[in-house]
XYZ file of C-alpha atoms in Angstrom:
161
model
C 11.799 2.825 12.485
C 9.568 5.081 10.321
C 5.899 4.122 10.202
C 2.707 5.499 8.689
C -0.937 4.807 9.525
C -3.951 6.012 7.589
C -7.694 5.305 7.802
C -10.250 6.127 5.117
C -14.026 5.812 5.144
C -15.094 4.936 1.616
C -18.408 4.266 -0.148
C -17.003 1.073 -1.701
C -17.522 -2.344 -0.131
C -14.811 -4.198 1.748
C -14.888 -6.805 -1.055
C -14.302 -4.140 -3.708
C -11.392 -2.542 -1.857
C -9.878 -5.929 -1.039
C -10.005 -6.879 -4.737
C -8.394 -3.589 -5.753
C -5.505 -3.863 -3.278
C -4.986 -7.584 -3.987
C -4.620 -6.931 -7.735
C -0.864 -6.312 -7.530
C -0.407 -7.082 -11.232
C -2.160 -3.804 -12.141
C -0.344 -1.474 -9.712
C 1.776 0.089 -12.463
C -1.456 1.334 -14.086
C -2.277 3.720 -11.233
C 0.244 3.826 -8.400
C 2.806 6.622 -8.474
C 6.384 5.433 -8.858
C 5.409 1.825 -9.645
C 6.800 1.105 -13.105
C 6.368 -2.660 -13.201
C 5.031 -5.688 -11.346
C 5.455 -9.431 -11.577
C 3.262 -11.895 -9.715
C 5.383 -15.013 -9.234
C 2.642 -17.080 -7.588
C -0.894 -16.402 -6.434
C -3.440 -18.440 -4.503
C -6.567 -17.596 -2.522
C -4.468 -16.922 0.596
C -0.910 -16.094 -0.500
C 0.967 -14.311 -3.265
C 4.645 -13.793 -4.057
C 5.208 -10.619 -6.061
C 7.920 -8.281 -7.290
C 7.331 -4.542 -7.637
C 9.686 -2.278 -9.583
C 9.650 1.329 -8.389
C 11.232 4.247 -10.174
C 11.727 7.921 -9.429
C 14.046 10.363 -11.239
C 16.395 7.706 -12.594
C 16.262 5.622 -9.404
C 14.921 2.086 -9.965
C 14.696 -0.685 -7.391
C 12.867 -3.991 -7.215
C 11.158 -5.258 -4.066
C 9.994 -8.820 -3.524
C 7.235 -9.558 -1.031
C 4.994 -12.227 0.401
C 1.338 -11.195 0.506
C -1.002 -12.954 2.927
C -4.700 -12.516 2.082
C -7.862 -13.077 4.069
C -10.612 -12.465 1.503
C -12.472 -9.178 2.003
C -10.862 -8.639 5.429
C -7.109 -8.130 5.327
C -3.892 -8.107 3.323
C -0.486 -8.321 5.013
C 2.683 -7.704 3.035
C 6.114 -8.788 4.258
C 9.344 -7.851 2.544
C 11.489 -10.670 1.166
C 14.250 -8.998 -0.822
C 15.405 -5.657 -2.191
C 17.122 -2.454 -1.098
C 15.421 -2.142 2.298
C 16.295 -3.783 5.574
C 12.666 -4.388 6.501
C 9.157 -3.536 5.244
C 5.774 -4.617 6.573
C 2.386 -3.279 5.679
C -1.174 -4.125 6.615
C -4.520 -3.398 5.000
C -7.748 -3.923 6.963
C -11.178 -3.676 5.358
C -14.182 -3.246 7.681
C -17.792 -2.804 6.505
C -19.495 0.418 7.603
C -23.043 0.645 8.875
C -25.110 1.978 6.004
C -22.676 0.801 3.309
C -19.120 1.336 2.272
C -16.147 0.393 4.378
C -13.310 1.589 6.561
C -9.868 0.969 5.081
C -7.024 0.941 7.586
C -3.497 1.056 6.163
C -0.295 0.679 8.180
C 3.305 0.445 7.015
C 6.642 0.329 8.803
C 10.027 0.130 7.177
C 13.726 0.472 7.731
C 16.522 1.097 5.297
C 19.854 -0.681 5.322
C 21.517 2.755 5.471
C 20.472 4.628 8.681
C 21.307 8.067 7.239
C 19.122 7.398 4.196
C 16.386 6.140 6.523
C 16.314 9.462 8.390
C 16.222 11.487 5.163
C 13.623 9.332 3.417
C 11.503 9.014 6.546
C 10.766 12.738 6.403
C 9.247 12.438 2.912
C 7.758 8.977 3.216
C 4.498 10.017 4.953
C 3.624 12.366 2.071
C 4.509 9.716 -0.511
C 2.408 7.079 1.269
C -0.564 9.439 1.550
C -0.267 10.028 -2.198
C -0.248 6.275 -2.780
C -3.329 5.612 -0.610
C -5.086 8.438 -2.470
C -4.212 6.670 -5.742
C -6.081 3.574 -4.506
C -9.129 5.735 -3.710
C -9.002 7.382 -7.142
C -8.642 3.975 -8.816
C -11.685 2.691 -6.906
C -13.649 5.643 -8.304
C -12.549 4.768 -11.841
C -13.449 1.094 -11.484
C -16.511 1.141 -9.207
C -17.960 4.559 -9.993
C -16.971 8.009 -8.848
C -19.234 8.309 -5.826
C -16.376 9.622 -3.691
C -14.041 12.576 -3.939
C -11.044 13.343 -1.808
C -12.814 16.402 -0.407
C -15.961 14.504 0.587
C -16.323 11.690 3.043
C -14.091 11.536 6.041
C -10.515 10.562 6.096
C -7.930 10.639 8.779
C -4.274 9.931 8.710
C -1.276 10.072 10.922
C 2.379 9.391 10.505
C 5.056 8.640 13.019
C 8.766 8.379 12.600
C 11.318 6.831 14.852
C 14.847 5.815 14.063
Protein backbone atom coordinates (compact mmCIF):
# COMPACT_ATOMS: atom_id res chain seq x y z
CA UNK A 1 0.00 0.00 0.00
CA UNK A 2 1.54 3.38 -0.98
CA UNK A 3 2.36 5.70 1.91
CA UNK A 4 4.00 9.09 2.38
CA UNK A 5 5.50 10.71 5.47
CA UNK A 6 6.71 14.28 5.77
CA UNK A 7 7.92 16.43 8.67
CA UNK A 8 8.27 20.21 8.62
CA UNK A 9 9.69 22.58 11.21
CA UNK A 10 7.71 25.80 10.99
CA UNK A 11 7.75 29.17 12.78
CA UNK A 12 3.98 28.98 13.34
CA UNK A 13 2.47 27.66 16.57
CA UNK A 14 0.88 24.24 16.86
CA UNK A 15 -2.45 26.03 17.45
CA UNK A 16 -2.09 28.02 14.23
CA UNK A 17 -1.22 24.98 12.12
CA UNK A 18 -3.97 22.91 13.74
CA UNK A 19 -6.51 25.64 12.90
CA UNK A 20 -5.29 25.83 9.30
CA UNK A 21 -5.49 22.07 8.70
CA UNK A 22 -8.83 21.74 10.52
CA UNK A 23 -10.43 24.42 8.30
CA UNK A 24 -11.50 21.93 5.62
CA UNK A 25 -14.16 24.31 4.29
CA UNK A 26 -11.43 26.58 2.86
CA UNK A 27 -9.25 23.91 1.20
CA UNK A 28 -10.42 24.83 -2.30
CA UNK A 29 -8.92 28.31 -1.76
CA UNK A 30 -5.34 27.03 -1.63
CA UNK A 31 -4.91 23.29 -2.10
CA UNK A 32 -3.99 22.08 -5.58
CA UNK A 33 -6.62 19.90 -7.21
CA UNK A 34 -9.27 20.61 -4.55
CA UNK A 35 -12.18 22.21 -6.40
CA UNK A 36 -14.83 22.04 -3.69
CA UNK A 37 -15.55 21.08 -0.09
CA UNK A 38 -18.63 20.46 2.00
CA UNK A 39 -18.55 20.13 5.78
CA UNK A 40 -21.53 17.96 6.69
CA UNK A 41 -21.03 18.20 10.45
CA UNK A 42 -18.40 19.71 12.71
CA UNK A 43 -17.82 19.61 16.46
CA UNK A 44 -14.82 20.26 18.70
CA UNK A 45 -13.64 16.66 18.23
CA UNK A 46 -15.13 15.30 15.00
CA UNK A 47 -16.04 16.42 11.49
CA UNK A 48 -17.66 14.72 8.51
CA UNK A 49 -16.58 16.30 5.24
CA UNK A 50 -16.65 15.81 1.49
CA UNK A 51 -13.80 16.97 -0.74
CA UNK A 52 -14.14 17.23 -4.52
CA UNK A 53 -10.84 16.86 -6.37
CA UNK A 54 -10.28 17.59 -10.02
CA UNK A 55 -7.39 17.23 -12.44
CA UNK A 56 -7.52 17.44 -16.25
CA UNK A 57 -11.20 16.57 -16.55
CA UNK A 58 -11.06 13.97 -13.77
CA UNK A 59 -13.38 14.76 -10.84
CA UNK A 60 -14.02 12.58 -7.80
CA UNK A 61 -15.59 13.16 -4.41
CA UNK A 62 -14.17 11.72 -1.19
CA UNK A 63 -16.03 11.57 2.10
CA UNK A 64 -14.10 11.37 5.36
CA UNK A 65 -14.37 11.36 9.12
CA UNK A 66 -11.96 13.78 10.79
CA UNK A 67 -11.01 13.23 14.42
CA UNK A 68 -9.51 16.31 16.11
CA UNK A 69 -7.54 16.77 19.29
CA UNK A 70 -7.20 20.56 19.55
CA UNK A 71 -3.70 21.84 18.77
CA UNK A 72 -2.25 18.31 18.83
CA UNK A 73 -3.55 16.03 16.09
CA UNK A 74 -5.96 15.47 13.22
CA UNK A 75 -6.74 11.97 11.93
CA UNK A 76 -8.67 11.50 8.70
CA UNK A 77 -10.34 8.22 7.77
CA UNK A 78 -11.93 7.56 4.41
CA UNK A 79 -15.65 6.82 4.34
CA UNK A 80 -16.63 6.77 0.67
CA UNK A 81 -15.36 7.52 -2.82
CA UNK A 82 -13.17 6.04 -5.54
CA UNK A 83 -10.46 4.63 -3.26
CA UNK A 84 -10.39 1.37 -1.37
CA UNK A 85 -8.78 2.93 1.70
CA UNK A 86 -7.27 6.25 2.82
CA UNK A 87 -5.92 7.28 6.21
CA UNK A 88 -3.91 10.33 7.09
CA UNK A 89 -2.51 11.80 10.27
CA UNK A 90 -1.34 15.27 11.22
CA UNK A 91 0.68 15.81 14.42
CA UNK A 92 1.53 19.26 15.74
CA UNK A 93 4.35 19.51 18.32
CA UNK A 94 5.64 22.78 19.81
CA UNK A 95 9.33 23.51 19.22
CA UNK A 96 11.70 24.87 21.83
CA UNK A 97 12.11 28.55 21.06
CA UNK A 98 8.81 28.84 19.18
CA UNK A 99 7.13 27.40 16.16
CA UNK A 100 6.21 23.77 15.79
CA UNK A 101 6.98 20.46 14.13
CA UNK A 102 4.26 19.27 11.75
CA UNK A 103 4.29 15.55 11.03
CA UNK A 104 2.11 14.36 8.14
CA UNK A 105 1.47 10.73 7.22
CA UNK A 106 -0.87 9.25 4.62
CA UNK A 107 -1.49 5.74 3.35
CA UNK A 108 -3.94 4.75 0.67
CA UNK A 109 -5.01 2.00 -1.65
CA UNK A 110 -7.01 2.12 -4.83
CA UNK A 111 -9.76 -0.30 -5.75
CA UNK A 112 -7.86 -1.00 -8.99
CA UNK A 113 -4.38 -2.48 -8.22
CA UNK A 114 -2.93 -1.45 -11.61
CA UNK A 115 -4.03 2.15 -11.06
CA UNK A 116 -2.59 1.99 -7.55
CA UNK A 117 0.86 1.10 -8.90
CA UNK A 118 0.75 3.87 -11.52
CA UNK A 119 -0.61 6.55 -9.20
CA UNK A 120 1.68 5.52 -6.35
CA UNK A 121 4.69 6.63 -8.39
CA UNK A 122 3.34 10.19 -8.70
CA UNK A 123 1.58 10.43 -5.36
CA UNK A 124 4.66 11.38 -3.27
CA UNK A 125 5.30 14.43 -5.47
CA UNK A 126 1.64 15.43 -5.36
CA UNK A 127 1.51 15.08 -1.56
CA UNK A 128 4.69 17.11 -1.13
CA UNK A 129 3.08 19.82 -3.26
CA UNK A 130 0.00 19.72 -1.05
CA UNK A 131 1.95 19.98 2.22
CA UNK A 132 3.86 22.91 0.70
CA UNK A 133 0.50 24.56 -0.06
CA UNK A 134 -0.35 24.40 3.67
CA UNK A 135 2.98 26.07 4.50
CA UNK A 136 2.39 28.80 1.90
CA UNK A 137 -1.14 29.35 3.22
CA UNK A 138 0.20 29.69 6.77
CA UNK A 139 2.53 32.42 5.48
CA UNK A 140 -0.40 34.25 3.89
CA UNK A 141 -2.55 34.05 7.02
CA UNK A 142 -0.02 34.32 9.86
CA UNK A 143 2.74 36.32 8.20
CA UNK A 144 5.45 35.31 5.79
CA UNK A 145 8.20 34.53 8.28
CA UNK A 146 9.03 31.27 6.51
CA UNK A 147 10.07 30.37 3.00
CA UNK A 148 10.43 26.94 1.50
CA UNK A 149 14.18 27.46 1.19
CA UNK A 150 14.65 28.47 4.83
CA UNK A 151 13.98 26.47 7.92
CA UNK A 152 14.43 22.75 7.87
CA UNK A 153 12.18 20.27 6.29
CA UNK A 154 12.48 16.60 5.73
CA UNK A 155 10.33 14.19 3.87
CA UNK A 156 10.26 10.62 2.81
CA UNK A 157 7.95 8.48 0.79
CA UNK A 158 7.52 4.76 0.64
CA UNK A 159 5.50 2.65 -1.69
CA UNK A 160 4.39 -0.91 -1.34
CA UNK A 161 1.70 -2.73 -3.22
